[in-house]
Coordinates of C-alpha atoms in Angstrom, one line a residue:
X22 CA 71.7 171.4 126.0
X23 CA 75.4 171.1 125.0
X24 CA 77.7 172.3 127.8
X25 CA 80.6 174.2 126.2
X26 CA 83.3 174.9 128.8
X27 CA 85.1 177.3 126.3
X28 CA 88.5 176.0 127.4
X29 CA 91.2 177.5 125.2
X30 CA 93.3 175.4 122.9
X31 CA 97.0 174.9 123.5
X32 CA 99.3 173.6 126.2
X33 CA 97.9 173.8 129.7
X34 CA 100.5 176.3 130.9
X35 CA 99.7 178.7 128.1
X36 CA 95.9 178.6 128.0
X37 CA 95.2 181.5 130.3
X38 CA 97.8 183.8 128.9
X39 CA 96.7 183.1 125.3
X40 CA 93.0 183.5 126.4
X41 CA 93.7 186.9 128.0
X42 CA 95.2 188.0 124.7
X43 CA 92.4 186.7 122.5
X44 CA 89.4 188.0 124.5
X45 CA 87.8 191.2 123.2
X46 CA 88.5 194.4 125.2
X47 CA 86.3 197.3 126.1
X48 CA 87.8 200.7 125.4
X49 CA 88.6 202.6 128.6
X50 CA 86.3 205.4 127.5
X51 CA 83.5 203.0 126.8
X52 CA 83.7 201.2 130.1
X53 CA 81.8 204.0 131.8
X54 CA 78.8 203.2 129.6
X55 CA 78.4 199.7 131.0
X56 CA 76.7 198.8 134.3
X57 CA 77.6 195.6 136.3
X58 CA 75.7 194.3 139.3
X59 CA 77.7 192.3 141.9
X60 CA 75.7 190.3 144.4
X61 CA 77.7 189.4 147.6
X62 CA 80.6 191.3 149.0
X63 CA 82.8 188.6 150.5
X64 CA 86.3 188.0 149.1
X65 CA 85.0 187.1 145.6
X66 CA 82.4 189.9 145.4
X67 CA 84.3 192.7 147.1
X68 CA 87.4 192.0 145.0
X69 CA 85.4 191.9 141.8
X70 CA 83.4 195.0 142.5
X71 CA 86.6 196.9 143.5
X72 CA 88.4 195.8 140.3
X73 CA 85.4 196.6 138.0
X74 CA 85.3 200.1 139.6
X75 CA 89.0 200.5 139.1
X76 CA 88.7 199.5 135.4
X77 CA 86.0 202.2 134.9
X78 CA 82.7 200.2 134.9
X79 CA 79.7 201.5 136.8
X80 CA 79.0 199.0 139.6
X81 CA 76.2 198.3 142.0
X82 CA 77.1 196.0 144.8
X83 CA 74.6 194.3 147.1
X84 CA 74.9 192.5 150.4
X85 CA 72.3 191.4 153.0
X86 CA 74.7 192.3 155.9
X87 CA 74.9 195.8 157.3
X88 CA 78.4 196.1 155.9
X89 CA 80.5 194.3 153.3
X90 CA 83.1 193.6 156.0
X91 CA 80.5 191.3 157.7
X92 CA 80.6 188.8 154.8
X93 CA 81.3 185.3 156.0
X94 CA 84.7 185.3 154.3
X95 CA 85.7 187.1 157.5
X96 CA 85.4 183.8 159.5
X97 CA 88.1 182.0 157.5
X98 CA 90.9 181.1 159.9
X99 CA 93.9 179.1 158.6
X100 CA 95.3 180.6 155.5
X101 CA 95.5 181.0 151.7
X102 CA 97.5 178.8 149.3
X103 CA 100.0 180.2 146.8
X104 CA 102.7 178.5 144.8
X105 CA 105.5 181.0 145.8
X106 CA 107.9 178.3 146.9
X107 CA 109.4 180.7 149.5
X108 CA 110.4 177.6 151.6
X109 CA 112.4 176.2 148.7
X110 CA 110.7 172.8 149.5
X111 CA 109.8 171.8 145.9
X112 CA 106.6 173.7 145.4
X113 CA 105.6 175.0 142.0
X114 CA 102.5 176.1 140.0
X115 CA 102.2 172.6 138.6
X116 CA 102.5 170.9 142.0
X117 CA 99.7 173.2 143.4
X118 CA 97.7 172.3 140.3
X119 CA 98.3 168.6 140.8
X120 CA 97.6 168.6 144.6
X121 CA 94.3 170.4 143.9
X122 CA 93.2 168.0 141.2
X123 CA 94.2 165.0 143.3
X124 CA 92.7 166.5 146.4
X125 CA 89.4 166.9 144.5
X126 CA 89.5 163.2 143.6
X127 CA 89.9 164.0 139.9
X128 CA 86.5 165.6 139.5
X129 CA 87.6 169.1 138.4
X130 CA 88.6 170.7 135.1
X131 CA 92.3 170.7 134.5
X132 CA 92.3 174.1 132.8
X133 CA 90.4 176.0 135.6
X134 CA 92.6 174.5 138.3
X135 CA 95.8 175.3 136.5
X136 CA 94.7 178.9 136.1
X137 CA 93.9 179.0 139.8
X138 CA 97.5 177.8 140.6
X139 CA 99.0 180.3 138.2
X140 CA 97.0 183.3 139.6
X141 CA 97.7 182.3 143.2
X142 CA 101.2 184.0 143.1
X143 CA 99.7 187.3 142.1
X144 CA 97.1 187.2 144.9
X145 CA 99.8 187.4 147.6
X146 CA 101.5 190.3 145.9
X147 CA 98.2 192.1 145.6
X148 CA 97.3 191.6 149.2
X149 CA 100.7 192.6 150.6
X150 CA 100.4 195.8 148.6
X151 CA 97.1 196.4 150.3
X152 CA 98.7 196.0 153.6
X153 CA 97.4 192.6 154.6
X154 CA 99.5 191.7 157.7
X155 CA 100.6 188.2 156.8
X156 CA 102.8 186.4 159.3
X157 CA 106.5 186.9 158.8
X158 CA 109.6 185.0 159.7
X159 CA 112.3 186.5 161.9
X160 CA 114.1 188.0 158.8
X161 CA 111.0 189.7 157.6
X162 CA 110.0 187.2 154.8
X163 CA 106.4 186.0 154.6
X164 CA 105.9 182.8 156.6
X165 CA 104.3 179.6 155.3
X166 CA 102.8 176.6 157.0
X167 CA 101.4 173.3 155.8
X168 CA 97.8 172.3 155.2
X169 CA 96.1 169.0 154.4
X170 CA 96.7 167.2 151.1
X171 CA 100.1 168.7 150.5
X172 CA 103.7 167.8 151.4
X173 CA 105.0 171.4 151.0
X174 CA 104.5 174.5 153.0
X175 CA 102.5 176.9 150.7
X176 CA 99.9 178.4 153.0
X177 CA 100.2 182.1 153.9
X178 CA 98.4 183.2 157.0
X179 CA 97.6 185.9 159.5
X180 CA 97.5 183.9 162.8
X181 CA 94.0 182.4 162.9
X182 CA 92.4 185.5 161.3
X183 CA 93.4 185.2 157.6
X184 CA 89.9 185.6 156.2
X185 CA 89.3 188.7 158.2
X186 CA 92.6 190.4 157.1
X187 CA 92.1 189.5 153.5
X188 CA 88.5 190.8 153.5
X189 CA 89.6 194.0 155.1
X190 CA 92.1 194.4 152.2
X191 CA 89.3 193.8 149.7
X192 CA 87.0 196.0 151.7
X193 CA 89.5 198.9 151.6
X194 CA 89.8 198.5 147.8
X195 CA 86.0 198.5 147.6
X196 CA 85.6 201.6 149.8
X197 CA 88.0 203.4 147.6
X198 CA 85.8 202.9 144.6
X199 CA 82.7 203.8 146.6
X200 CA 84.4 207.1 147.5
X201 CA 85.2 207.7 143.8
X202 CA 81.6 207.1 142.9
X203 CA 82.3 204.1 140.7
X204 CA 80.6 201.6 143.0
X205 CA 77.3 202.2 144.7
X206 CA 76.8 200.0 147.8
X207 CA 73.4 198.5 148.8
X208 CA 73.7 196.9 152.2
X209 CA 70.9 195.1 154.0
X210 CA 69.5 194.2 150.5
X211 CA 68.8 190.7 149.4
X212 CA 68.5 189.4 145.9
X213 CA 65.2 187.4 145.4
X214 CA 65.1 187.0 141.6
X215 CA 67.1 187.3 138.4
X216 CA 65.7 189.3 135.5
X217 CA 66.2 188.1 132.0
X218 CA 65.5 190.0 128.8
X219 CA 65.9 188.3 125.4
X220 CA 67.5 185.3 127.1
X221 CA 70.2 187.4 128.8
X222 CA 70.7 188.4 132.5
X223 CA 69.9 192.1 132.6
X224 CA 69.2 192.8 136.3
X225 CA 67.9 191.6 139.7
X226 CA 64.9 192.1 142.0
X227 CA 65.8 192.8 145.6
X228 CA 64.1 193.3 148.9
X229 CA 65.3 196.0 151.3
X230 CA 65.6 194.1 154.6
X231 CA 64.9 197.2 156.7
X232 CA 61.7 198.5 154.9
X233 CA 60.6 195.5 153.0
X234 CA 60.5 197.4 149.8
X235 CA 60.8 195.3 146.6
X236 CA 62.6 197.0 143.8
X237 CA 64.6 196.2 140.6
X238 CA 68.0 197.1 139.3
X239 CA 69.1 196.9 135.7
X240 CA 72.6 196.3 134.3
X241 CA 74.5 194.8 131.4
X242 CA 75.8 191.9 133.3
X243 CA 75.2 190.3 136.7
X244 CA 77.9 188.7 138.9
X245 CA 76.9 186.4 141.7
X246 CA 79.4 186.0 144.6
X247 CA 77.0 184.7 147.2
X248 CA 78.9 181.8 148.8
X249 CA 77.9 178.2 149.4
X250 CA 74.8 176.3 150.5
X251 CA 76.2 174.5 153.6
X252 CA 73.3 175.8 155.7
X253 CA 71.0 173.4 154.0
X254 CA 72.2 171.1 156.9
X255 CA 71.1 173.8 159.4
X256 CA 74.1 173.0 161.6
X257 CA 77.3 174.1 159.9
X258 CA 80.3 176.3 160.4
X259 CA 78.7 178.9 158.1
X260 CA 77.2 182.2 159.5
X261 CA 73.5 181.8 160.2
X262 CA 72.6 184.3 157.4
X263 CA 74.6 182.4 154.8
X264 CA 72.1 181.0 152.2
X265 CA 71.6 179.8 148.7
X266 CA 68.7 182.0 147.6
X267 CA 70.4 184.2 145.0
X268 CA 72.0 181.1 143.3
X269 CA 68.9 179.1 143.6
X270 CA 66.6 181.8 142.1
X271 CA 69.1 182.0 139.2
X272 CA 68.9 178.2 138.9
X273 CA 65.1 178.4 138.7
X274 CA 65.6 180.9 135.8
X275 CA 67.7 178.5 133.8
X276 CA 71.3 178.5 135.2
X277 CA 72.4 174.8 135.6
X278 CA 73.4 173.7 139.1
X279 CA 76.5 171.4 139.1
X280 CA 77.6 168.6 141.4
X281 CA 75.3 169.7 144.3
X282 CA 76.1 166.5 146.3
X283 CA 79.8 167.5 146.6
X284 CA 79.8 169.0 150.2
X285 CA 82.7 169.2 152.4
X286 CA 82.7 168.0 156.0
X287 CA 85.5 169.7 157.9
X288 CA 87.3 167.3 160.4
X289 CA 88.2 169.8 163.1
X290 CA 85.1 171.5 164.6
X291 CA 83.9 171.8 168.1
X292 CA 81.3 168.9 168.6
X293 CA 77.6 169.4 168.9
X294 CA 76.7 169.9 172.6
X295 CA 72.9 170.1 172.5
X296 CA 69.7 170.6 170.6
X297 CA 69.7 174.3 171.3
X298 CA 72.6 175.1 169.0
X299 CA 72.1 177.1 165.8
X300 CA 75.6 176.8 164.3
X301 CA 78.9 175.0 164.9
X302 CA 82.4 176.4 165.3
X303 CA 85.4 175.6 163.2
X304 CA 88.8 174.9 164.6
X305 CA 91.3 175.8 161.9
X306 CA 93.0 173.0 159.9
X307 CA 96.3 174.7 160.7
X308 CA 96.0 173.1 164.1
X309 CA 96.8 169.7 162.5
X310 CA 100.3 171.0 161.9
X311 CA 101.1 170.5 165.6
X312 CA 98.1 168.7 167.0
X313 CA 97.9 164.9 166.9
X314 CA 94.6 163.2 166.4
X315 CA 93.9 160.1 168.5
X316 CA 91.3 158.0 170.2
X317 CA 91.6 155.2 172.9
X318 CA 92.8 151.9 171.4
X319 CA 90.0 150.0 172.9
X320 CA 86.2 150.4 173.2
X321 CA 86.5 149.6 176.9
X322 CA 88.9 152.5 177.6
X323 CA 86.7 154.8 175.6
X324 CA 83.6 153.7 177.6
X325 CA 85.4 154.3 180.9
X326 CA 86.5 157.7 179.7
X327 CA 82.9 158.7 178.7
X328 CA 81.6 157.5 182.1
X329 CA 84.1 159.6 183.9
X330 CA 85.8 156.7 185.6
X331 CA 89.2 157.9 184.2
X332 CA 90.4 161.2 182.7
X333 CA 92.2 161.7 179.4
X334 CA 95.5 162.2 181.2
X335 CA 95.1 158.7 182.7
X336 CA 95.3 157.1 179.3
X337 CA 98.9 155.9 178.7
X338 CA 100.7 156.6 175.4
X339 CA 100.6 152.9 174.5
X340 CA 96.8 152.9 174.9
X341 CA 96.3 155.7 172.4
X342 CA 95.6 155.2 168.7
X343 CA 97.0 157.9 166.6
X344 CA 95.0 156.5 163.7
X345 CA 95.8 159.0 161.0
X346 CA 99.5 158.6 161.6
X347 CA 99.1 154.9 161.7
X348 CA 97.0 154.6 158.5
X349 CA 98.6 157.4 156.4
X350 CA 102.3 157.6 157.4
X351 CA 103.3 159.8 154.4
X352 CA 100.8 162.6 155.3
X353 CA 99.9 161.8 158.9
X354 CA 97.5 164.2 160.5
X355 CA 97.6 166.4 157.3
X356 CA 95.6 164.1 155.1
X357 CA 92.8 165.9 153.1
X358 CA 89.6 166.9 154.9
X359 CA 87.4 164.2 153.5
X360 CA 89.8 161.5 154.5
X361 CA 90.3 162.9 158.0
X362 CA 86.5 163.3 158.5
X363 CA 85.6 159.8 157.4
X364 CA 88.2 158.3 159.7
X365 CA 86.9 160.3 162.6
X366 CA 83.4 158.9 161.9
X367 CA 84.8 155.4 161.6
X368 CA 86.5 155.6 165.0
X369 CA 83.3 156.8 166.6
X370 CA 81.2 154.2 164.8
X371 CA 83.5 151.6 166.3
X372 CA 82.7 152.9 169.8
X373 CA 86.0 154.6 170.4
X374 CA 84.7 158.2 170.3
X375 CA 85.2 160.5 173.3
X376 CA 83.2 163.1 175.0
X377 CA 79.7 162.6 176.6
X378 CA 78.1 161.8 173.2
X379 CA 80.9 159.6 172.0
X380 CA 80.9 161.7 168.8
X381 CA 84.4 163.3 169.1
X382 CA 88.1 162.5 168.8
X383 CA 91.1 164.2 170.5
X384 CA 93.4 166.8 169.0
X385 CA 96.3 166.8 171.3
X386 CA 99.1 169.5 171.5
X387 CA 101.0 168.0 174.4
X388 CA 104.0 166.8 172.3
X389 CA 104.2 170.2 170.5
X390 CA 104.1 172.1 173.8
X391 CA 106.8 169.8 175.2
X392 CA 108.9 170.3 172.0
X393 CA 108.5 174.0 171.4
X394 CA 107.1 175.4 174.7
X395 CA 103.7 176.9 175.4
X396 CA 104.6 180.5 174.4
X397 CA 105.6 179.3 170.9
X398 CA 102.3 177.4 170.5
X399 CA 100.4 180.4 171.8
X400 CA 102.1 182.6 169.3
X401 CA 100.9 180.4 166.5
X402 CA 97.4 179.5 167.6
X403 CA 96.6 181.7 170.6
X404 CA 93.3 183.1 169.4
X405 CA 92.1 179.7 168.3
X406 CA 92.9 178.2 171.8
X407 CA 91.2 181.1 173.4
X408 CA 88.1 180.6 171.3
X409 CA 88.0 176.9 172.2
X410 CA 88.4 177.6 175.9
X411 CA 85.5 180.2 175.9
X412 CA 83.2 177.8 174.1
X413 CA 84.0 174.6 176.0
X414 CA 85.4 175.9 179.3
X415 CA 88.3 173.6 178.9
X416 CA 92.0 174.6 178.6
X417 CA 93.5 173.1 175.4
X418 CA 97.0 173.8 176.8
X419 CA 96.4 171.3 179.6
X420 CA 94.1 168.7 177.9
X421 CA 93.4 167.7 174.3
X422 CA 90.8 169.5 172.3
X423 CA 87.7 167.4 171.4
X424 CA 86.8 167.7 167.7
X425 CA 84.3 166.2 165.3
X426 CA 83.5 166.8 161.6
X427 CA 80.9 169.4 160.6
X428 CA 79.6 170.8 157.3
X429 CA 81.9 173.6 156.2
X430 CA 82.0 174.2 152.5
X431 CA 80.2 173.2 149.3
X432 CA 82.2 172.3 146.2
X433 CA 79.1 172.2 144.0
X434 CA 77.4 175.3 142.7
X435 CA 76.2 177.0 139.6
X436 CA 77.8 175.6 136.5
X437 CA 80.3 178.0 134.8
X438 CA 82.5 177.8 131.8
X439 CA 86.2 178.9 131.6
X440 CA 85.1 182.5 131.6
X441 CA 83.0 181.9 134.8
X442 CA 79.8 182.5 132.9
X443 CA 76.8 180.3 133.8
X444 CA 74.4 178.8 131.2
X445 CA 72.6 182.2 131.2
X446 CA 74.4 184.7 129.0
X447 CA 75.5 187.7 131.1
X448 CA 75.3 185.9 134.4
X449 CA 78.6 185.1 136.1
X450 CA 79.2 183.1 139.3
X451 CA 82.4 183.5 141.3
X452 CA 83.9 182.0 144.5
X453 CA 82.1 179.3 146.4
X454 CA 78.8 179.8 144.5
X455 CA 80.3 178.2 141.4
X456 CA 81.5 174.6 141.1
X457 CA 84.6 175.1 139.0
X458 CA 87.9 174.5 140.9
X459 CA 87.7 172.0 143.7
X460 CA 86.1 168.8 142.3
X461 CA 84.7 166.5 144.9
X462 CA 86.8 167.8 147.8
X463 CA 88.5 171.2 148.5
X464 CA 91.9 171.3 150.0
X465 CA 92.4 173.5 153.0
X466 CA 93.4 177.2 152.3
X467 CA 92.1 177.0 148.8
X468 CA 88.7 178.8 149.3
X469 CA 90.3 182.2 149.9
X470 CA 92.6 181.5 146.9
X471 CA 89.7 180.8 144.6
X472 CA 87.6 183.8 145.8
X473 CA 90.3 186.3 145.3
X474 CA 91.5 184.7 142.0
X475 CA 88.0 184.9 140.5
X476 CA 87.4 188.5 141.8
X477 CA 90.7 190.2 141.2
X478 CA 92.2 188.3 138.2
X479 CA 89.7 186.3 136.3
X480 CA 86.2 187.7 135.9
X481 CA 87.5 191.3 135.3
X482 CA 89.2 190.0 132.1
X483 CA 86.4 187.6 130.9
X484 CA 83.4 189.9 131.5
X485 CA 85.0 192.4 129.1
X486 CA 84.8 189.8 126.3
X487 CA 81.0 189.6 126.8
X488 CA 80.4 193.3 127.2
X489 CA 82.5 194.2 124.1
X490 CA 80.1 192.2 122.0
X491 CA 76.8 193.8 123.2
X492 CA 75.4 197.3 122.8
X493 CA 75.7 199.7 125.7
X494 CA 72.1 200.8 125.7
X495 CA 70.5 200.5 129.2
X496 CA 67.2 198.7 129.8
X497 CA 64.7 200.5 132.0
X498 CA 63.4 198.8 135.2
X499 CA 59.9 199.6 133.7
X500 CA 60.5 196.8 131.2
X501 CA 57.8 194.1 131.5
X502 CA 60.4 191.5 132.5
X503 CA 61.3 193.5 135.6
X504 CA 57.6 193.9 136.5
X505 CA 57.0 190.2 136.1
X506 CA 59.9 189.3 138.4
X507 CA 58.8 191.8 141.0
X508 CA 55.3 190.3 141.0
X509 CA 56.8 186.9 141.3
X510 CA 58.7 187.9 144.4
X511 CA 55.7 189.6 146.0
X512 CA 53.6 186.5 145.2
X513 CA 56.0 184.2 147.1
X514 CA 56.3 186.8 150.0
X515 CA 52.5 187.1 150.3
X516 CA 52.0 183.4 150.2
X517 CA 54.5 182.9 153.0
X518 CA 52.8 185.5 155.1
X519 CA 49.4 184.2 154.5
X520 CA 49.8 180.6 155.7
X521 CA 49.9 181.4 159.4
X522 CA 50.5 177.8 160.4
X523 CA 51.8 176.3 163.6
X524 CA 55.5 175.4 163.0
X525 CA 58.3 177.9 163.0
X526 CA 60.7 178.4 160.1
X527 CA 63.6 177.2 162.2
X528 CA 61.6 174.0 163.1
X529 CA 61.4 173.2 159.4
X530 CA 65.0 174.1 158.8
X531 CA 66.2 171.8 161.7
X532 CA 64.1 169.0 160.4
X533 CA 65.5 169.4 156.9
X534 CA 69.1 169.6 158.3
X535 CA 68.6 166.3 160.2
X536 CA 67.4 164.5 157.1
X537 CA 70.4 165.8 155.1
X538 CA 73.0 165.0 157.8
X539 CA 71.7 161.5 158.4
X540 CA 71.2 160.4 154.8
X541 CA 73.3 162.8 152.6
X542 CA 76.1 163.7 155.0
X543 CA 79.5 162.0 155.6
X544 CA 78.2 158.7 154.2
X545 CA 75.3 157.9 151.9
X546 CA 73.7 154.8 150.4
X547 CA 70.9 154.3 147.9
X548 CA 68.3 153.2 150.4
X549 CA 68.9 156.1 152.7
X550 CA 68.9 158.6 149.8
X551 CA 65.6 157.3 148.5
X552 CA 64.1 157.6 152.0
X553 CA 65.5 161.2 152.3
X554 CA 64.0 162.2 149.0
X555 CA 60.6 161.1 150.1
X556 CA 61.0 162.8 153.5
X557 CA 62.1 166.1 152.0
X558 CA 59.1 166.1 149.7
X559 CA 56.7 165.5 152.6
X560 CA 58.5 168.2 154.7
X561 CA 58.3 170.7 151.8
X562 CA 54.6 170.1 151.4
X563 CA 54.0 170.6 155.1
X564 CA 56.1 173.8 155.0
X565 CA 53.8 175.3 152.5
X566 CA 50.8 174.3 154.5
X567 CA 51.8 174.9 158.1
X568 CA 54.8 177.4 158.4
X569 CA 54.2 180.3 160.6
X570 CA 55.7 183.6 159.4
X571 CA 54.9 186.4 161.8
X572 CA 54.9 190.2 161.1
X573 CA 54.4 191.9 157.7
X574 CA 56.5 192.6 154.7
X575 CA 56.9 196.3 155.2
X576 CA 59.3 196.1 158.1
X577 CA 62.4 194.4 159.4
X578 CA 61.2 190.8 159.4
X579 CA 63.9 188.2 160.0
X580 CA 61.3 185.4 160.1
X581 CA 60.3 186.3 156.5
X582 CA 63.9 186.4 155.4
X583 CA 64.5 182.9 156.8
X584 CA 61.3 181.6 155.2
X585 CA 62.4 182.6 151.7
X586 CA 65.8 180.9 152.3
X587 CA 64.4 177.7 153.8
X588 CA 61.8 177.5 151.0
X589 CA 64.8 177.4 148.6
X590 CA 66.8 174.9 150.8
X591 CA 63.8 172.5 150.7
X592 CA 64.2 172.4 146.9
X593 CA 68.0 172.4 146.9
X594 CA 68.1 169.6 149.4
X595 CA 66.1 167.3 147.1
X596 CA 68.5 168.1 144.2
X597 CA 71.5 167.2 146.4
X598 CA 69.9 163.9 147.2
X599 CA 69.1 163.3 143.5
X600 CA 72.7 164.0 142.6
X601 CA 74.1 161.8 145.3
X602 CA 71.7 159.0 144.3
X603 CA 72.6 159.1 140.6
X604 CA 76.4 159.2 141.2
X605 CA 77.0 155.5 141.9
X606 CA 80.6 155.9 143.0
X607 CA 82.5 157.4 145.9
X608 CA 84.8 160.4 145.3
X609 CA 86.1 163.0 147.7
X610 CA 83.3 164.3 150.0
X611 CA 80.7 162.1 148.2
X612 CA 81.0 158.7 150.0
X613 CA 78.6 156.1 148.9
X614 CA 78.9 153.1 151.3
X615 CA 78.3 150.7 148.5
X616 CA 81.4 151.9 146.6
X617 CA 84.6 151.7 148.8
X618 CA 87.9 149.8 148.8
X619 CA 88.7 147.1 151.3
X620 CA 90.5 149.7 153.3
X621 CA 87.3 151.9 153.5
X622 CA 88.6 154.5 151.0
X623 CA 86.5 156.1 148.3
X624 CA 86.2 154.0 145.2
X625 CA 85.8 156.1 142.0
X626 CA 84.2 154.8 138.8
X627 CA 86.1 156.9 136.2
X628 CA 84.7 154.9 133.3
X629 CA 81.1 156.0 134.0
X630 CA 81.3 159.1 136.2
X631 CA 84.3 161.2 135.1
X632 CA 82.0 164.1 134.4
X633 CA 80.4 167.2 135.9
X634 CA 76.7 166.6 136.6
X635 CA 74.9 169.8 135.7
X636 CA 71.2 169.8 136.6
X637 CA 68.4 171.8 134.9
X638 CA 65.4 173.0 136.9
X639 CA 62.1 171.6 135.4
X640 CA 59.7 172.8 138.1
X641 CA 59.2 172.2 141.8
X642 CA 58.5 168.6 142.5
X643 CA 59.5 167.5 138.9
X644 CA 62.6 165.4 138.3
X645 CA 65.4 167.7 137.2
X646 CA 67.2 167.1 133.9
X647 CA 70.8 165.9 133.9
X648 CA 73.4 167.4 131.5
X649 CA 76.9 166.1 131.5
X650 CA 80.3 167.8 130.9
X651 CA 82.9 165.1 130.3
X652 CA 86.2 165.7 132.2
X653 CA 89.3 165.2 130.2
X654 CA 92.7 164.6 131.9
X655 CA 95.7 165.1 129.7
X656 CA 98.2 166.3 132.2
X657 CA 97.5 164.2 135.3
X658 CA 97.0 160.4 135.4
X659 CA 93.8 159.2 136.9
X660 CA 94.7 156.9 139.8
X661 CA 93.3 155.8 143.1
X662 CA 94.1 158.5 145.6
X663 CA 96.6 157.4 148.2
X664 CA 98.0 159.4 151.1
X665 CA 99.7 156.5 152.7

């Protein structure tokens, strides 16, 4: 299979504008003859569905939540990047493009990233017009703050609730189209298979999560906006319902899966406190604007602190190691997430971690409070401080927060071309469920930017080019391809229900998550990855022999829902390990211990691995087939990343 990214010819800064002119258009009167399915209603899905409806297409939108506004985009805290240069501090579209390519450790397409930077400025205007209450400066202008991997202030925010406010804006636009009858909403409905007719995506099979009814929906094109796969680790900052099933079922039908080992570990999360936990809580990266990260300088001091012989306030300034400021003076505490996370792990591995487990570092606001006053800090981060206090029963105004890295985002996903189409004609992937914009590491505040860029400003243009070339005749859900897909879904469901084993779905999920975290988490090596692959295979075999799924299909059955998702995670986890094992280099969030600089930084191998690894499904238990898309860098120079 030859991977054609369909990147337009011409200078980088002109590619998108020329492409928009060259794509074929669908006449406004003809748009009402075409049906589009959108799966997922977070920022990427809600914005795409609303825009399709506004353009005149007939849209069916699906989400497994009881309302689109409960999509996990709502949990995003810190902000959204845009190259507005309101601070007059040297920002530009090219600088945002460069920071994003560099932040991703040179493993992303230049053309896609530049388009993202271009479109970012339109996103802010769109959201302000919708009434999104971005923070403003005293004079009324929109405020900005800094995020990791950048030396300018380009992040727009709404306190610590940016995702919620942006989603409410997209949700309002979506509801407008629902009221007009252009979008039909299907909540509490989960996609379990993709339907293909004559090699093209022509619909989906879904399960009603309330009644258990399995049914099909037909369309001329399908857009997936179903988020990432971080919950393969069980413990992550994702909502517990977040899953990879829609994307994975599409992968099983022929959509290639790209760079699955590129997972992001967020450096500022509340540490694990016990085996009973089902998820972890993020503390926004924005806190690193004013919070200083440190650990005790000596192992002895850290041990005394963990034993309770001293308190954090007993540790003198000269006995504290502000290690990010020491090692990376140019960026300090605002280094990219992969760098901050690896350094936190390194400190804890040295025995200088804090907290009862020793798996935490401090995020200290004492200097900021002394400099600006507690009211000023509360105005910036009050809701985040309140969240921390409620979860830990500690007052972050009086003592430092304890933080530790946790799984947060996945840069890998379904392979897409410049038009966001997968390797299946008519199937598009937007937002976190595609691989396209972040390379091996996403910069903070760029997920919201990509989701809204794809949904509002990219796929509405590019899908028209596909639809304009195909007839508008509809295909009935009585077509044999739909019936075959429905039977496939019911066969899997019946098999899960029939096993009646002894281990719960959550038990298998936790076991998988532990394997993934220990051997394919912040650090990986060949020996550990080979061991993980064997363990995942054994666990998957045991799952299909001994899982216990209670209840029946024809009812609300959350155990059955989880079983479908964990069955897919058990296959995806093995692919992630295969990808990590084959990529014999370190880059971004993929850190192979065998490949690092003397300073413990990621050591890339551009000669052999400057490509996108896109994997083809060849059957459960079979070795997947690797396809490569070479990455060409004509506008940035490939260099060893440095934030010092």
